PDB file of C-alpha atoms in Angstrom:
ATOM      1  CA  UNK A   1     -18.251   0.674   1.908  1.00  0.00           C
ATOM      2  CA  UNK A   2     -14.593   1.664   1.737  1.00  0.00           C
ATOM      3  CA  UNK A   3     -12.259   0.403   4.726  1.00  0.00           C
ATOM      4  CA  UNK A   4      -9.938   2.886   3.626  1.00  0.00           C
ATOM      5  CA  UNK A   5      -9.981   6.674   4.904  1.00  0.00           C
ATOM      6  CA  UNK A   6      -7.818   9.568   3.574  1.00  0.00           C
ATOM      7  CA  UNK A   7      -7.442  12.189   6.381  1.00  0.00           C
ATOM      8  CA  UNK A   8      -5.965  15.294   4.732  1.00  0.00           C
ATOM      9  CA  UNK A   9      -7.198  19.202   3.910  1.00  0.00           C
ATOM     10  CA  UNK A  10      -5.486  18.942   0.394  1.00  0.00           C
ATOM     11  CA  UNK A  11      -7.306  18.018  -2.803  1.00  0.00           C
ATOM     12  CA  UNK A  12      -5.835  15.706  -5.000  1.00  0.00           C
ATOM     13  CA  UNK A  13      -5.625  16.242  -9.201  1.00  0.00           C
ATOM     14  CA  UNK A  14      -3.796  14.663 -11.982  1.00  0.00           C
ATOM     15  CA  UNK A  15      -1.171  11.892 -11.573  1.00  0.00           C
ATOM     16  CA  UNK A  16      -1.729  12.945  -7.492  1.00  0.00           C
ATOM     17  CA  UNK A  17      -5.069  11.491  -7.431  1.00  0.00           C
ATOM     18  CA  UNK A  18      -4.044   8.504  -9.421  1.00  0.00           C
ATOM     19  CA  UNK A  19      -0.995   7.077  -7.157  1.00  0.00           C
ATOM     20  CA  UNK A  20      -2.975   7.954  -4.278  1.00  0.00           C
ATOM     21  CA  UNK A  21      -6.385   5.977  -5.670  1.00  0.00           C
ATOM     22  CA  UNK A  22      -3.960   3.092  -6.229  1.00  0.00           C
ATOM     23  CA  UNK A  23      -2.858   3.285  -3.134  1.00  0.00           C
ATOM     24  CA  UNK A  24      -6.221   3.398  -1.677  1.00  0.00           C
ATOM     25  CA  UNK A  25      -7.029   0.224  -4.165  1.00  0.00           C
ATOM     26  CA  UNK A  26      -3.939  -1.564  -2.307  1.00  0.00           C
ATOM     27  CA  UNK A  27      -5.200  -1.058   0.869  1.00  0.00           C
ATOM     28  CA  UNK A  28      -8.674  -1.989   0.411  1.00  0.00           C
ATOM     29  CA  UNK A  29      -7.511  -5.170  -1.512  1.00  0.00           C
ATOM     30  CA  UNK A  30      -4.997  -6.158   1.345  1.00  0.00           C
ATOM     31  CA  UNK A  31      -8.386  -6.088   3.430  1.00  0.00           C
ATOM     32  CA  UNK A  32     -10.694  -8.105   1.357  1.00  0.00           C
ATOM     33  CA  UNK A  33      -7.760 -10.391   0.841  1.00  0.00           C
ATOM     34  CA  UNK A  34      -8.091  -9.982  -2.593  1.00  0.00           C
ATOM     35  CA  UNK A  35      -5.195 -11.865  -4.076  1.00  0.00           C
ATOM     36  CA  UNK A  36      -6.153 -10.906  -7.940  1.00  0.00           C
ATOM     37  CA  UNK A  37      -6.340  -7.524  -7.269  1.00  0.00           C
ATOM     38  CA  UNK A  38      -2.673  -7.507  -5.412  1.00  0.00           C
ATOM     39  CA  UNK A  39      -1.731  -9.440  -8.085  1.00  0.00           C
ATOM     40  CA  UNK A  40      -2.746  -6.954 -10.358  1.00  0.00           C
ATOM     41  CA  UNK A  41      -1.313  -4.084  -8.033  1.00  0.00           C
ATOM     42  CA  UNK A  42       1.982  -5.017  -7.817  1.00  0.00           C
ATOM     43  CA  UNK A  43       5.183  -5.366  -9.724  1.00  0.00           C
ATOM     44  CA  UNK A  44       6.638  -8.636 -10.252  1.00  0.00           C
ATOM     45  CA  UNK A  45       9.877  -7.702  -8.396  1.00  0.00           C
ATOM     46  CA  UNK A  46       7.692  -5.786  -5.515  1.00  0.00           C
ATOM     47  CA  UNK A  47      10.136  -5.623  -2.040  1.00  0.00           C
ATOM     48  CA  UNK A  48       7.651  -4.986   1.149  1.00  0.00           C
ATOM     49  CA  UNK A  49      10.175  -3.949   4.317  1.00  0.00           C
ATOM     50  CA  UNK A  50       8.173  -4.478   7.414  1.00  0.00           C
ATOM     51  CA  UNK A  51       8.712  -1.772   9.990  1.00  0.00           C
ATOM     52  CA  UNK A  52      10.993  -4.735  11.912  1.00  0.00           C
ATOM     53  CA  UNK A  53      13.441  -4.881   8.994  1.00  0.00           C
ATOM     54  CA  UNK A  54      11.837  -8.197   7.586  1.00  0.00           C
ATOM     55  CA  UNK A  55      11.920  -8.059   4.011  1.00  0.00           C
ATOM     56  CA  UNK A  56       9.370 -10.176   1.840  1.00  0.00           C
ATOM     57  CA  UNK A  57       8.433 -10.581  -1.773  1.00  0.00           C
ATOM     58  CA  UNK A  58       5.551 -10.134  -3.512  1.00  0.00           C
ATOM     59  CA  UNK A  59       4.953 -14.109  -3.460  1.00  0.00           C
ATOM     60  CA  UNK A  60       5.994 -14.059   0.355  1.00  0.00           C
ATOM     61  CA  UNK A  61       3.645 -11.122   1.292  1.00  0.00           C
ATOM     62  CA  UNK A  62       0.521 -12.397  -1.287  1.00  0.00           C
ATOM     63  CA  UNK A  63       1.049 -15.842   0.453  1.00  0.00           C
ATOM     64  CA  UNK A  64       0.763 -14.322   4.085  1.00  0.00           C
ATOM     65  CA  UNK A  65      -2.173 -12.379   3.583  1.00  0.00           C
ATOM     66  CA  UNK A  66      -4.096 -14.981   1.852  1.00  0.00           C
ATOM     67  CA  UNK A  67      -3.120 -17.428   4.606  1.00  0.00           C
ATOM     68  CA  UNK A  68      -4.358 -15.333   7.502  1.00  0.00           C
ATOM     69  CA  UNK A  69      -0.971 -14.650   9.136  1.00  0.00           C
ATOM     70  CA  UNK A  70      -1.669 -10.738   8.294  1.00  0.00           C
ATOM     71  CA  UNK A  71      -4.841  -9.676   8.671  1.00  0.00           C
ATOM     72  CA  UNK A  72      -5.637  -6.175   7.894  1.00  0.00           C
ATOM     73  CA  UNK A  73      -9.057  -4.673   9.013  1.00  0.00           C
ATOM     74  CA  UNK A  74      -9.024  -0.358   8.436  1.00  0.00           C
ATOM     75  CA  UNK A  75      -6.541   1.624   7.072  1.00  0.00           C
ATOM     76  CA  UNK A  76      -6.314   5.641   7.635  1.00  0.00           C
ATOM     77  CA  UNK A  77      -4.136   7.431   5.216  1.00  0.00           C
ATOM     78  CA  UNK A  78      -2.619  10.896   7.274  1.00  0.00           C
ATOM     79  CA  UNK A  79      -1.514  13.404   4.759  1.00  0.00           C
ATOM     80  CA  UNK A  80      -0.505  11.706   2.082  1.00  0.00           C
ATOM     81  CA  UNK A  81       2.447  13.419  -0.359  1.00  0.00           C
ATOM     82  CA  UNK A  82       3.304  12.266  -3.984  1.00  0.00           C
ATOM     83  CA  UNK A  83       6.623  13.539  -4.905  1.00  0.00           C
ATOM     84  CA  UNK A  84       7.723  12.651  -9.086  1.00  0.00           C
ATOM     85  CA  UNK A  85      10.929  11.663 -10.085  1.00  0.00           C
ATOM     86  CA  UNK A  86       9.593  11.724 -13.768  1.00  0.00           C
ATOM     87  CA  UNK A  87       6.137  10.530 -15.662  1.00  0.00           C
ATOM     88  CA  UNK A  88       6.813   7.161 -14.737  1.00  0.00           C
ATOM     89  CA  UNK A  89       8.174   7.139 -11.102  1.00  0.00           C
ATOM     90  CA  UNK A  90       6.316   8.464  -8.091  1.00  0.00           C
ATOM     91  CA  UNK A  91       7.116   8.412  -4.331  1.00  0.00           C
ATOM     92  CA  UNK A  92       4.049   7.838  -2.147  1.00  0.00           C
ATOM     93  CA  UNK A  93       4.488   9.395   1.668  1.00  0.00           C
ATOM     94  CA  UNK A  94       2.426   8.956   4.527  1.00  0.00           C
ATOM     95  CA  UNK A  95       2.051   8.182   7.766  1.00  0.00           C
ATOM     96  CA  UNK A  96      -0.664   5.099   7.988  1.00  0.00           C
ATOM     97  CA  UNK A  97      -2.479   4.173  10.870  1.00  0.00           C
ATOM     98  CA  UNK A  98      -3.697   0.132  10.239  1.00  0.00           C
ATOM     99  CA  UNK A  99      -6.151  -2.058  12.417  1.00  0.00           C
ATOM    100  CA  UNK A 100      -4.669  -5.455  11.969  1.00  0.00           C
ATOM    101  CA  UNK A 101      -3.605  -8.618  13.320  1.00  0.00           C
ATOM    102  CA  UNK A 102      -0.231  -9.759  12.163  1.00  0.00           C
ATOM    103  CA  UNK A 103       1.803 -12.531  13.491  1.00  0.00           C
ATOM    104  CA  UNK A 104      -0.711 -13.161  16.040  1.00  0.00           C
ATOM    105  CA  UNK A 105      -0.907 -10.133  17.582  1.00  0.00           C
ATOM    106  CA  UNK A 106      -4.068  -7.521  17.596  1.00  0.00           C
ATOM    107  CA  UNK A 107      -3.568  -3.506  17.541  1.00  0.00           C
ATOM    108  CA  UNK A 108      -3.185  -0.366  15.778  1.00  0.00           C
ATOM    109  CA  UNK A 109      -0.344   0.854  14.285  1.00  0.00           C
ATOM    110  CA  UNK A 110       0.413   4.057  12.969  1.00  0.00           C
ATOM    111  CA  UNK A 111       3.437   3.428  10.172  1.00  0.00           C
ATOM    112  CA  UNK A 112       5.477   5.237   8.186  1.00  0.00           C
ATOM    113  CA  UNK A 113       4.621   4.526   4.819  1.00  0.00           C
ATOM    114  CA  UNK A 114       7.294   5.274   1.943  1.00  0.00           C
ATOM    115  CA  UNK A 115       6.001   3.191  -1.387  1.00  0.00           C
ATOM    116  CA  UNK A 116       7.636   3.272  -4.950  1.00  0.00           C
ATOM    117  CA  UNK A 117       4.895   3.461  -7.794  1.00  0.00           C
ATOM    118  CA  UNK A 118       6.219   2.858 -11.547  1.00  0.00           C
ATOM    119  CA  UNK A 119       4.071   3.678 -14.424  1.00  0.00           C
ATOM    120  CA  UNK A 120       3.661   0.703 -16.609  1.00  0.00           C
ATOM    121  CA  UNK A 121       1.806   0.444 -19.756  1.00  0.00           C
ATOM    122  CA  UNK A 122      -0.337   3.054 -18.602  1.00  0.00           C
ATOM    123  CA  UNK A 123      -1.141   2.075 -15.068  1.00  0.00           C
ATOM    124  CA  UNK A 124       0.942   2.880 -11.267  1.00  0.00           C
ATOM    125  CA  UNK A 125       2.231  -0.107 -10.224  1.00  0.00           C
ATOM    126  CA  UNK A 126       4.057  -0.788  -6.793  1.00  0.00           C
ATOM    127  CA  UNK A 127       7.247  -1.244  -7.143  1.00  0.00           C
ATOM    128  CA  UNK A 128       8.214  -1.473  -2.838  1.00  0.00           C
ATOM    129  CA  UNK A 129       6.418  -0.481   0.101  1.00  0.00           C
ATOM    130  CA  UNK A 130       8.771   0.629   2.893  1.00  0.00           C
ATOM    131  CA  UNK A 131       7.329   0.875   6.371  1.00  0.00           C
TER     132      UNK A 131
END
């Protein structure tokens, strides 16, 4: 069972459905604490900016989810948009609502999600999440 819900009236096709089913991988993996998978997910120079204006590498982030200092528990994906700069870059747009616990403390936050996908050797990568 998938702890990640996609709440729109749109259907998704094409290179659409793919950034947005990588995006859905991402958040389920962030979840299960799946480092492989975020491994696997992200580019090597990935930038996550946390909605405070902390800024964290992929290391930095893989390390802190692993650990237990973010904990992420449901994610619900609000209308998702995937604008193209070309066949290889993609914007991913959304307003996210997660069940977590980071840095201790326990809610619900609903975050707005910018995320750069690059298309590399065939596959969408994440390039930087922005929140």
């Amino acid at each position: 069972m998938s702890d990640v819900e996609i709440l729109s009236k749109r259907t998704f096709g094409g290179a659409e459905k793919e950034v947005l089913d990588r995006f859905v991988e991402y958040q389920q993996a962030l979840i299960d604490k799946n480092e492989d998978k975020l491994n696997e997910l992200m580019a090597d120079d990935y930038i996550l900016t946390h909605m405070s204006g902390k800024k964290q590498t992929k290391a930095q982030f893989i390390e802190e989810v692993m650990n237990g200092t973010l904990n992420y528990f449901k994610s619900e994906i609000l209308d998702p948009n995937i604008l193209f700069d070309d066949d290889e870059n993609a914007t991913f747009i959304s307003d996210v609502t997660l069940t977590a616990r980071v840095y201790g403390a326990s809610g619900v936050w609903t975050i707005d999600t910018v995320m750069d996908f690059k298309k590399i050797n065939g596959e969408w990568i994440i390039g930087k999440w922005d929140t």
